mmCIF file of C-alpha atoms and ligand atoms in Angstrom:
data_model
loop_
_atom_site.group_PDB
_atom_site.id
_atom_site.type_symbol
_atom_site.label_atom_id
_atom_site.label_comp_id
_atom_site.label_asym_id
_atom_site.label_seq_id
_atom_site.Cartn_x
_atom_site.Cartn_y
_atom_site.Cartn_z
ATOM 1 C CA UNK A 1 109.133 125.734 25.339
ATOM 2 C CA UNK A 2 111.103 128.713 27.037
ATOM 3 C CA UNK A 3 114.293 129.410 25.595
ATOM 4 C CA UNK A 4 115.698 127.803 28.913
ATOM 5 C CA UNK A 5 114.378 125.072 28.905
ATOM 6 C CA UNK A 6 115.978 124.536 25.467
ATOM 7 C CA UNK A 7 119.299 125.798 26.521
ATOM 8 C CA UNK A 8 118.923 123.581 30.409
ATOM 9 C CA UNK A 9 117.776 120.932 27.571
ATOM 10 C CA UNK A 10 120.946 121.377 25.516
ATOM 11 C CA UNK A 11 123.138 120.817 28.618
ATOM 12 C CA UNK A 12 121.427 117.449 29.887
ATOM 13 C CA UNK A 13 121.612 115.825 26.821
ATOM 14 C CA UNK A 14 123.799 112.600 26.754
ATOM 15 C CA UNK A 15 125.095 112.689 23.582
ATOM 16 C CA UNK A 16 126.226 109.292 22.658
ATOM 17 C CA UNK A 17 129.853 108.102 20.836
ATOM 18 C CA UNK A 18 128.457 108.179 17.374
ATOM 19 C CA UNK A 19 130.008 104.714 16.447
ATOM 20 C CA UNK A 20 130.482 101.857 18.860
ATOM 21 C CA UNK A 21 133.392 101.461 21.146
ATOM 22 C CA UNK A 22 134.644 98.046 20.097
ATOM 23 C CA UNK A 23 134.287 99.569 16.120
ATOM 24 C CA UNK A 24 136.654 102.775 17.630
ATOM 25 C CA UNK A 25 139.577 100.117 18.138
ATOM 26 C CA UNK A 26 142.292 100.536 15.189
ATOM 27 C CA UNK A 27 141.801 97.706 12.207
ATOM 28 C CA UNK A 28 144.723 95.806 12.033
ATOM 29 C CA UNK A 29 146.234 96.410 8.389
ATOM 30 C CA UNK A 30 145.637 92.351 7.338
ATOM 31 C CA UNK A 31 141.956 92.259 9.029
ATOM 32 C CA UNK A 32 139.429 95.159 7.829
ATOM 33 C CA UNK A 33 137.028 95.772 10.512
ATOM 34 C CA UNK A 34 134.045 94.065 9.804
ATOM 35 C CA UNK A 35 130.510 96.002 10.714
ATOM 36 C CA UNK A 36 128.046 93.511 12.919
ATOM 37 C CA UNK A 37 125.371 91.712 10.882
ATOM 38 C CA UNK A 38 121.738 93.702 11.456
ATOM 39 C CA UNK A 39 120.418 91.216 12.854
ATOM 40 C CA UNK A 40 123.303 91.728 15.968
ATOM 41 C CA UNK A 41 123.501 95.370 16.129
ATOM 42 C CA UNK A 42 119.434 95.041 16.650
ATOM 43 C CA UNK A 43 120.211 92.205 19.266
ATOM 44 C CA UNK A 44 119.898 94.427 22.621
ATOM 45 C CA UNK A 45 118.543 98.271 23.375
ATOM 46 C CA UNK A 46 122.201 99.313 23.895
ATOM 47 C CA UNK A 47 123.317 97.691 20.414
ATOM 48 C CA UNK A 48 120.725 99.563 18.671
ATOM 49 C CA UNK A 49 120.966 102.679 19.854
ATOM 50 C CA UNK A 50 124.404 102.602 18.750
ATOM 51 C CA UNK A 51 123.548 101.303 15.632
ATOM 52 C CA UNK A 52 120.703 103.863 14.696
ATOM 53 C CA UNK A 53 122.550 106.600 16.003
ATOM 54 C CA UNK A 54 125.635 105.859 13.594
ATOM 55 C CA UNK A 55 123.349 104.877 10.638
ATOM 56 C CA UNK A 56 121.353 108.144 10.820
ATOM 57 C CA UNK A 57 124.546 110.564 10.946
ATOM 58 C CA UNK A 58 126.128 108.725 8.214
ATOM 59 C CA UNK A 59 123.239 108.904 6.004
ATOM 60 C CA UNK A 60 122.186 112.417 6.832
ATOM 61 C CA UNK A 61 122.742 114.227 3.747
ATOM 62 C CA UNK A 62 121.112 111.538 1.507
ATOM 63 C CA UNK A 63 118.101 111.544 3.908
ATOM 64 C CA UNK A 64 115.676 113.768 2.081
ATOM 65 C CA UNK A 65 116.387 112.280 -1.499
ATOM 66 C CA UNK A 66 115.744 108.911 0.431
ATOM 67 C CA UNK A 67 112.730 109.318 1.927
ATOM 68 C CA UNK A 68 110.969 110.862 -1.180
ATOM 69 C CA UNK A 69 112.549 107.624 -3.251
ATOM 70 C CA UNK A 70 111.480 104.891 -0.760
ATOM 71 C CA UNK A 71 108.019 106.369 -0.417
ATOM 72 C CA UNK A 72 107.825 107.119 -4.152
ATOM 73 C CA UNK A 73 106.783 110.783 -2.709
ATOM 74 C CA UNK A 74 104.323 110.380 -0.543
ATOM 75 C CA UNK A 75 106.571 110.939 2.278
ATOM 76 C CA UNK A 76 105.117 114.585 2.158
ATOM 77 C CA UNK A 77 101.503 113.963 2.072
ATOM 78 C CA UNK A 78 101.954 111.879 5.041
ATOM 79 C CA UNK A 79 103.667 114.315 7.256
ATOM 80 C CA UNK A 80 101.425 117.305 5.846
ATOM 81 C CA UNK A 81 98.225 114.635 6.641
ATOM 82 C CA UNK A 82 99.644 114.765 10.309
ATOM 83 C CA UNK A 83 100.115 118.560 10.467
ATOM 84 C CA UNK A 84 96.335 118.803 9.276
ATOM 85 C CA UNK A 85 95.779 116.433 12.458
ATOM 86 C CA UNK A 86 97.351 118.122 14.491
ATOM 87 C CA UNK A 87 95.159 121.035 14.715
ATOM 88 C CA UNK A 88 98.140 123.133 16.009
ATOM 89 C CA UNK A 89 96.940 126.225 18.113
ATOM 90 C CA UNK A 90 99.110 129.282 17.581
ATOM 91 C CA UNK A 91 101.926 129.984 19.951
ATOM 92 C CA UNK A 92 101.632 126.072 21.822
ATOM 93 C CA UNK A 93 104.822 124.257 22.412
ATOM 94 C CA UNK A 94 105.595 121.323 20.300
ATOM 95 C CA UNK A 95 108.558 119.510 20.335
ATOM 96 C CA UNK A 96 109.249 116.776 17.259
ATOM 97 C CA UNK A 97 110.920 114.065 17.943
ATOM 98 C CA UNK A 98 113.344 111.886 15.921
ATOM 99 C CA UNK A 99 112.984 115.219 13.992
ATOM 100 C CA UNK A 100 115.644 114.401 10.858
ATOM 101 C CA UNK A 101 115.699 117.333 8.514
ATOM 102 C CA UNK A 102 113.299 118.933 10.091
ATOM 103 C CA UNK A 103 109.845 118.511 7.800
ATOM 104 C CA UNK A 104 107.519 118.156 10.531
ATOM 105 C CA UNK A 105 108.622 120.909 13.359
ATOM 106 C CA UNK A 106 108.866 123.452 10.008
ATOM 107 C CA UNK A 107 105.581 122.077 9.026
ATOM 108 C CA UNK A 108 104.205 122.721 12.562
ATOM 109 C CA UNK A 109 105.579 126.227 13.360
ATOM 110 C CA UNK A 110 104.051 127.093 10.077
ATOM 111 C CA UNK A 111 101.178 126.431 11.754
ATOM 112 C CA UNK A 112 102.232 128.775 14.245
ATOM 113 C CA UNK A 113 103.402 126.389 17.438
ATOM 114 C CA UNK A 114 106.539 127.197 19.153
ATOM 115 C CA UNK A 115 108.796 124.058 17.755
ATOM 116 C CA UNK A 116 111.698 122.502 19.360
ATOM 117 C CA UNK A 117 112.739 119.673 16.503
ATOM 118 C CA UNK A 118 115.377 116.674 18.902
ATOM 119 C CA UNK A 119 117.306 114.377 16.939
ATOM 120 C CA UNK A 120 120.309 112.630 18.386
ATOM 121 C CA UNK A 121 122.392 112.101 14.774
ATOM 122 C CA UNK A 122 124.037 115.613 15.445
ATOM 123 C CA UNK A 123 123.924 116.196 11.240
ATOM 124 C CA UNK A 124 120.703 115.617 10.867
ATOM 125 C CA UNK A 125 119.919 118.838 13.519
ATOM 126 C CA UNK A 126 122.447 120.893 11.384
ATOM 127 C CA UNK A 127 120.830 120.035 7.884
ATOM 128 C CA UNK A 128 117.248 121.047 9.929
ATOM 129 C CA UNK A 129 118.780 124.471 10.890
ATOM 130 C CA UNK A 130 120.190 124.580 7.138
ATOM 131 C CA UNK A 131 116.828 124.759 5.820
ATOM 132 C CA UNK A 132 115.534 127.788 7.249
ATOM 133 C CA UNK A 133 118.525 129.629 6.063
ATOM 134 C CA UNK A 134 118.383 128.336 2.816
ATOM 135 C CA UNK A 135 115.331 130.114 1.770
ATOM 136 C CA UNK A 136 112.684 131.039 3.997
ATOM 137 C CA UNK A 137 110.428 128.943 1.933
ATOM 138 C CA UNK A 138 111.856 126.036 1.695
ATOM 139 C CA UNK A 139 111.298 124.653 4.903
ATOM 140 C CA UNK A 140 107.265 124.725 4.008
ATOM 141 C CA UNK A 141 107.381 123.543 0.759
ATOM 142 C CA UNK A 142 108.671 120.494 2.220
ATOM 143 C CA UNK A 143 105.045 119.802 3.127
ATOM 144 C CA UNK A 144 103.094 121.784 0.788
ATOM 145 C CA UNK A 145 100.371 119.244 -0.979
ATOM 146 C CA UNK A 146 98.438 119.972 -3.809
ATOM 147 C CA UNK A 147 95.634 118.043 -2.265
ATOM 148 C CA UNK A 148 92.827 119.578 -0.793
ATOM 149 C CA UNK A 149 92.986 118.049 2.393
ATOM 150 C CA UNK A 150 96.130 119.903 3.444
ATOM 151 C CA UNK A 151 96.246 123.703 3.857
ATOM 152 C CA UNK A 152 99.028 125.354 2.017
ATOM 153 C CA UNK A 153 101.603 127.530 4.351
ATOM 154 C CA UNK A 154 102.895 130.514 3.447
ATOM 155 C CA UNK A 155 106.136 130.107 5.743
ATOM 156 C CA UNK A 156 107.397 134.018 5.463
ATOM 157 C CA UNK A 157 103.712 135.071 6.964
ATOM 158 C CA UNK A 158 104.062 132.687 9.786
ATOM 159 C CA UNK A 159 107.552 130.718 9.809
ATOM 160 C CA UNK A 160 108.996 133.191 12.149
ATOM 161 C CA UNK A 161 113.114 132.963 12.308
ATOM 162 C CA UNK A 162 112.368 131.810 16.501
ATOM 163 C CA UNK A 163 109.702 129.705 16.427
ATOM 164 C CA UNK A 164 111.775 126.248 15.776
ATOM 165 C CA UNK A 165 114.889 125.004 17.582
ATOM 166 C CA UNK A 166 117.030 122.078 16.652
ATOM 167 C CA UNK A 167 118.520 120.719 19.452
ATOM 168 C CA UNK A 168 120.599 117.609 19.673
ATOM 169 C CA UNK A 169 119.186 114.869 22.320
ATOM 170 C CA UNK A 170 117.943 111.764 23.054
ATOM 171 C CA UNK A 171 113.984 110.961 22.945
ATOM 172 C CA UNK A 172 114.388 108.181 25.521
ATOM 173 C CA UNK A 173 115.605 110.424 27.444
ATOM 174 C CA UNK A 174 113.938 113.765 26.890
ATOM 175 C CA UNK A 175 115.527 117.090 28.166
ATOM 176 C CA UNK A 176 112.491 118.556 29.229
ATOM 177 C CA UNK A 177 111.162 119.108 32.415
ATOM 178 C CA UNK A 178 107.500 117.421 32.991
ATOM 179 C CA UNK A 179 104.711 118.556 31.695
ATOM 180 C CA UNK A 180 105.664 121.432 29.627
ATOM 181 C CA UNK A 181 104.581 121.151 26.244
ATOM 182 C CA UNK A 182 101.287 120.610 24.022
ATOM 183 C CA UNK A 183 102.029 118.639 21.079
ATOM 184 C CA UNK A 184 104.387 116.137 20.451
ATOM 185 C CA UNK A 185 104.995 114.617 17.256
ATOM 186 C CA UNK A 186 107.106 111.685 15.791
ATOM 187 C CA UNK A 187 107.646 111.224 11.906
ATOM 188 C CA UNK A 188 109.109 107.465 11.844
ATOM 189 C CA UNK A 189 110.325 108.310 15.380
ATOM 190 C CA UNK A 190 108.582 105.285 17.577
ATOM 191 C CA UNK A 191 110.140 102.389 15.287
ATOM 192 C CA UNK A 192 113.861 103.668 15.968
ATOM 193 C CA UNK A 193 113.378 103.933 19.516
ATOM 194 C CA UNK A 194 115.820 101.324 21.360
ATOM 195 C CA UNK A 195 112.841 100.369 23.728
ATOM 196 C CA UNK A 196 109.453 101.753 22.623
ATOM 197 C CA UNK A 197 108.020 101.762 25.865
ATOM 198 C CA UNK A 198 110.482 104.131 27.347
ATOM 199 C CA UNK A 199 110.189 106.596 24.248
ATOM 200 C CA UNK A 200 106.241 106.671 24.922
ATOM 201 C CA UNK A 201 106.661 107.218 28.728
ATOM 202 C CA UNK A 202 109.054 110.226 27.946
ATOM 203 C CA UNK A 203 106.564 111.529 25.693
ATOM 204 C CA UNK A 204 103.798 111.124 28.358
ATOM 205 C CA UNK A 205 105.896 113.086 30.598
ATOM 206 C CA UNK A 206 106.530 115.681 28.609
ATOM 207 C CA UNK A 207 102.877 116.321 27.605
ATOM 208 C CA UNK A 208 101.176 119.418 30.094
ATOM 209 C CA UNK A 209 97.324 117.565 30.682
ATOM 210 C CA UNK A 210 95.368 117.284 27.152
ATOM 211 C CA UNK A 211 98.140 117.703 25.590
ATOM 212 C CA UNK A 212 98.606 115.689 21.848
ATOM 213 C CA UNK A 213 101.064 113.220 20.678
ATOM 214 C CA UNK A 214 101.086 111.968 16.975
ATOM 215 C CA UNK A 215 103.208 109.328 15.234
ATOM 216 C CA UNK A 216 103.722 108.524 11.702
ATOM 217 C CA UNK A 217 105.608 105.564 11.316
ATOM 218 C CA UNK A 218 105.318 101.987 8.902
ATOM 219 C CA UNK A 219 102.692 99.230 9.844
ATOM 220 C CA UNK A 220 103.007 95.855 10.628
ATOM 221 C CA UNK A 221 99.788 94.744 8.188
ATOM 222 C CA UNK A 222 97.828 92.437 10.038
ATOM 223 C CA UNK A 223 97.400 89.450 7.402
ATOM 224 C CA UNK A 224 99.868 87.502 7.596
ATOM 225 C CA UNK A 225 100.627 87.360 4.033
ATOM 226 C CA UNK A 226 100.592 90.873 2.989
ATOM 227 C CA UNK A 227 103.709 91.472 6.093
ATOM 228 C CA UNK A 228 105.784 89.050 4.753
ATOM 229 C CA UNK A 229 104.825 90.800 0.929
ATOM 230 C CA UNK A 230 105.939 93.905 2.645
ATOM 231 C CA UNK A 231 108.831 93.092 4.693
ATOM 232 C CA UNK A 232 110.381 91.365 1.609
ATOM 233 C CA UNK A 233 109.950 94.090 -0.943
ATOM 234 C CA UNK A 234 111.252 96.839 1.364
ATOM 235 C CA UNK A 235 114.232 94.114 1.941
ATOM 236 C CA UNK A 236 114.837 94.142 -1.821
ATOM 237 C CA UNK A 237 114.701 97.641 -2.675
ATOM 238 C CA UNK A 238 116.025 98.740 0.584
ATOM 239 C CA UNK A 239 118.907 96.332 -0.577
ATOM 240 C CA UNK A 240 119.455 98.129 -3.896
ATOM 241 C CA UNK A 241 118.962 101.705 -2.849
ATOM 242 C CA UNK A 242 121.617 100.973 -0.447
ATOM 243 C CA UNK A 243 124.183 99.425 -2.605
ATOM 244 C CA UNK A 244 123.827 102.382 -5.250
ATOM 245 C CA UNK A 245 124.020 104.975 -3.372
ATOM 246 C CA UNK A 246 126.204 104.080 -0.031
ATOM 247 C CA UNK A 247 127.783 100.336 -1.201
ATOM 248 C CA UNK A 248 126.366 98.600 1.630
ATOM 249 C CA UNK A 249 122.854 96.833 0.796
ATOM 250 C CA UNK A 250 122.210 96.820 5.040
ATOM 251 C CA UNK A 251 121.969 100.715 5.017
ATOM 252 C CA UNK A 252 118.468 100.698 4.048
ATOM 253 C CA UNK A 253 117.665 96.648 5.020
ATOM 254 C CA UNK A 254 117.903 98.581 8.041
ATOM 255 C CA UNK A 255 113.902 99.718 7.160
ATOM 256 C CA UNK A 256 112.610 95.992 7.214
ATOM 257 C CA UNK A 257 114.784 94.723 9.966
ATOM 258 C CA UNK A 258 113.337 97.678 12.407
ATOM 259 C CA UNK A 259 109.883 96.599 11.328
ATOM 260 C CA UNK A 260 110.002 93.122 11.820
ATOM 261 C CA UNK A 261 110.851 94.412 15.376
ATOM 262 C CA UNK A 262 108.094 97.007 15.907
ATOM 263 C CA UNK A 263 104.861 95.873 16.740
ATOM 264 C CA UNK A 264 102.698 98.057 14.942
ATOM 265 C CA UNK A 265 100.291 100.797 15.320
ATOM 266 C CA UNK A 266 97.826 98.588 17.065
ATOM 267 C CA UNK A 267 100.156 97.628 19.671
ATOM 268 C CA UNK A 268 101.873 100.665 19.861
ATOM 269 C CA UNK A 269 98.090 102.386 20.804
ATOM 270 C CA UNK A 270 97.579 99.705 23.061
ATOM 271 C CA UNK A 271 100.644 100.473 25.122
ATOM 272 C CA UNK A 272 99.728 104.112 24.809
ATOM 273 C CA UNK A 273 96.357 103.453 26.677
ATOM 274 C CA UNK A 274 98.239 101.300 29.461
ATOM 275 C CA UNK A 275 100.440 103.887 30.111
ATOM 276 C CA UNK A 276 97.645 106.618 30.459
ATOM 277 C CA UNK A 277 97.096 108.121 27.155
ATOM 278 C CA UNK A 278 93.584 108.400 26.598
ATOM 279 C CA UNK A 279 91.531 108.838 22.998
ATOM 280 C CA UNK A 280 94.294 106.318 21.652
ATOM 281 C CA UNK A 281 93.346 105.506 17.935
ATOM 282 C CA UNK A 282 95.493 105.427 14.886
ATOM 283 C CA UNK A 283 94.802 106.062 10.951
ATOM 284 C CA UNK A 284 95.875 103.881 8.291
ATOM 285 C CA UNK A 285 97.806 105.022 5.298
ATOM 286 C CA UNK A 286 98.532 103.573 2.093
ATOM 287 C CA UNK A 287 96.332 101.005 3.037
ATOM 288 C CA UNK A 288 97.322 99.913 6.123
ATOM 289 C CA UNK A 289 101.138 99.934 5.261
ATOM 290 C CA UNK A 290 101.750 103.279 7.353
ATOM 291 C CA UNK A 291 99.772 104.878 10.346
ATOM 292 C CA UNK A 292 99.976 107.887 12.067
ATOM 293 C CA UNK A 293 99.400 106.997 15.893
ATOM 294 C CA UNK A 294 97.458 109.941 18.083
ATOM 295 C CA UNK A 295 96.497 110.276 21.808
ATOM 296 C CA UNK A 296 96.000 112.605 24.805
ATOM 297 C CA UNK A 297 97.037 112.855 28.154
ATOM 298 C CA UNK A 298 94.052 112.941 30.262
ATOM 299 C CA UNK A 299 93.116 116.922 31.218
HETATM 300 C C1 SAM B 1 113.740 107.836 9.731
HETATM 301 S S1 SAM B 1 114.418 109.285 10.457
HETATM 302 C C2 SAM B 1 112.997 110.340 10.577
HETATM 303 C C3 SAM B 1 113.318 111.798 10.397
HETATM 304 C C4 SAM B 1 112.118 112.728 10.363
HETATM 305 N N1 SAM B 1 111.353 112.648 11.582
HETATM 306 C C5 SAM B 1 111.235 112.463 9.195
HETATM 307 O O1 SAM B 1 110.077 112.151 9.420
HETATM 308 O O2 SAM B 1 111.672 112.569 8.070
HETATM 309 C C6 SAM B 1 114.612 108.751 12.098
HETATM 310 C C7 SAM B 1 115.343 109.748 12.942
HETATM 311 O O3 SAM B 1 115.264 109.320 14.287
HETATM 312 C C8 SAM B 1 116.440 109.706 14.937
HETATM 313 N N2 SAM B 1 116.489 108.946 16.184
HETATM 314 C C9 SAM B 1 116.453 107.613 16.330
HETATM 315 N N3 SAM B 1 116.500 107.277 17.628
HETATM 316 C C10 SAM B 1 116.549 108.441 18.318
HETATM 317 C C11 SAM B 1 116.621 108.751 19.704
HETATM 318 N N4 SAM B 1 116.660 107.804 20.638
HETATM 319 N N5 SAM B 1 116.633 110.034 20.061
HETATM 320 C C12 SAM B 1 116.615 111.017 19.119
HETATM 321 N N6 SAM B 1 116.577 110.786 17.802
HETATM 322 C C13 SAM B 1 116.537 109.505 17.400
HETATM 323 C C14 SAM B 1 117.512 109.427 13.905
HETATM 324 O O4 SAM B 1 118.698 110.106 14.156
HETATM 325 C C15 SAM B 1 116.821 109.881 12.629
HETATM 326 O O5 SAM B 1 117.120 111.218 12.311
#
């Protein structure tokens, strides 16, 4: 990705009133404003985007302590297991979308690509850039694994101070022009999308010919049984984590709620294949419970 594209990129992006309009209007000083149930702030594509956009920037700077709590660390594996599948060439342009604090498009200029990391919760960008001044290591160790299946990264050999770009933007509507980059990667990107469909299509568009997307993301397991297991355990701690740390047991109910939406890695490589991708598969981890989605545009 040039450095204008980024910067043409920067200008095009819609960036969306962080909190609703109707939740902007001044509480009267008998009524607290009351925040919509899940269920109705996940009611239309609008609604959520509103939602996930608010929930994300509010949560920010608990987001890395969360993620390595709700997966009970495995978060890192994961993303490094994705990296690995990747099979990054030096110098390509990647762009990660959804990109949070930034472990993936750190973990993937590591690996030499060009990285431009798109979030729309404007904090979570700013904690990204954050890292790589922090320490020059940090940003890597976020997805070094002891395990032999992922390659350690030495980030001061290859993490080079321009080779990853947080810019603040919408994946539905991606500014990029067509076709110009290699690798795109999601880490629990897809399931946050307002409407999935149009987040795949962008990504489609983006990709040059033979270029890769990949896409971590929760499962829907496929016995019936074992989803409702699921959904209800992440409800519960989801519930608690929430209340301790933010007072609000939806913050993290959030998790489930999404799910019960998404259709699951199945699906979501089914509509990849309708809308072009070829070599659709996806792995299962943790048994089924996560996946990592891949495919190609056709050369
Ligand atoms: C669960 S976090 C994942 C962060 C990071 N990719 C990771 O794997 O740790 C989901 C991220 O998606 C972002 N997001 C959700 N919808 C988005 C959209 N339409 N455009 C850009 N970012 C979006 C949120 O702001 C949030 O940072």
């Amino acid at each position: 990705m040039t450095v204008d594209a980024v910067t043409a990129g920067r200008r095009a992006v819609c960036q969306r009133p962080l909190y609703p309009s109707e939740k902007m209007t001044p509480p009267s000083t008998s009524t607290p404003a009351r925040r919509p149930s899940l269920r109705d702030a996940l009611s239309t594509p609008d609604r959520k985007q509103r939602y996930v956009s608010a929930l994300f920037q509010r949560i920010a700077h608990r987001y890395d302590l969360i993620t390595v709590l709700l997966s009970y660390g495995r978060d890192r594996r994961w993303k490094a297991e994705l990296v690995d599948l990747a099979n990054v060439r030096p110098g390509e342009r990647a762009v990660d979308l959804a990109c949070g604090t930034g472990d993936l498009a750190y973990g993937l200029a590591a690996r030499g690509a060009r990285v431009a990391g798109l979030d729309f919760a404007p904090e979570m960008t700013r904690l990204a850039r954050s890292k790589a001044r922090r320490s020059p290591l940090d940003p890597s160790t976020a997805l070094r694994v002891d395990g032999e299946r992922s390659r350690t990264v030495d980030s001061r050999r290859s993490l080079g101070a321009s080779s990853v770009t947080f810019v603040v933007g919408d994946m539905l509507k991606l500014p990029l022009p067509d076709a110009s980059v290699t690798l795109v990667t999601a880490g629990y990107g897809l399931r946050n999308a307002a409407v999935l469909d149009t987040a795949l299509a962008e990504i489609y568009r983006v990709l040059a010919p033979g270029g890769r997307m990949l896409a971590l993301d929760f499962n829907q397991p496929a016995n019936a049984v074992v989803r409702a297991v699921y959904l209800a355990y992440l409800t519960i701690v989801g519930s608690v984590v929430g209340l301790a740390l933010h007072r609000d047991a939806d913050t993290y109910r959030y998790i489930p709620a999404s799910l019960a939406r998404y259709p699951g890695a199945a699906d979501v490589a089914a509509r990849m294949a309708a809308l072009g991708f070829v070599d659709t598969e996806w792995r299962p981890l943790l048994g089924g419970l996560m996946a990592i989605n891949m495919g190609r545009k056709a050369p």
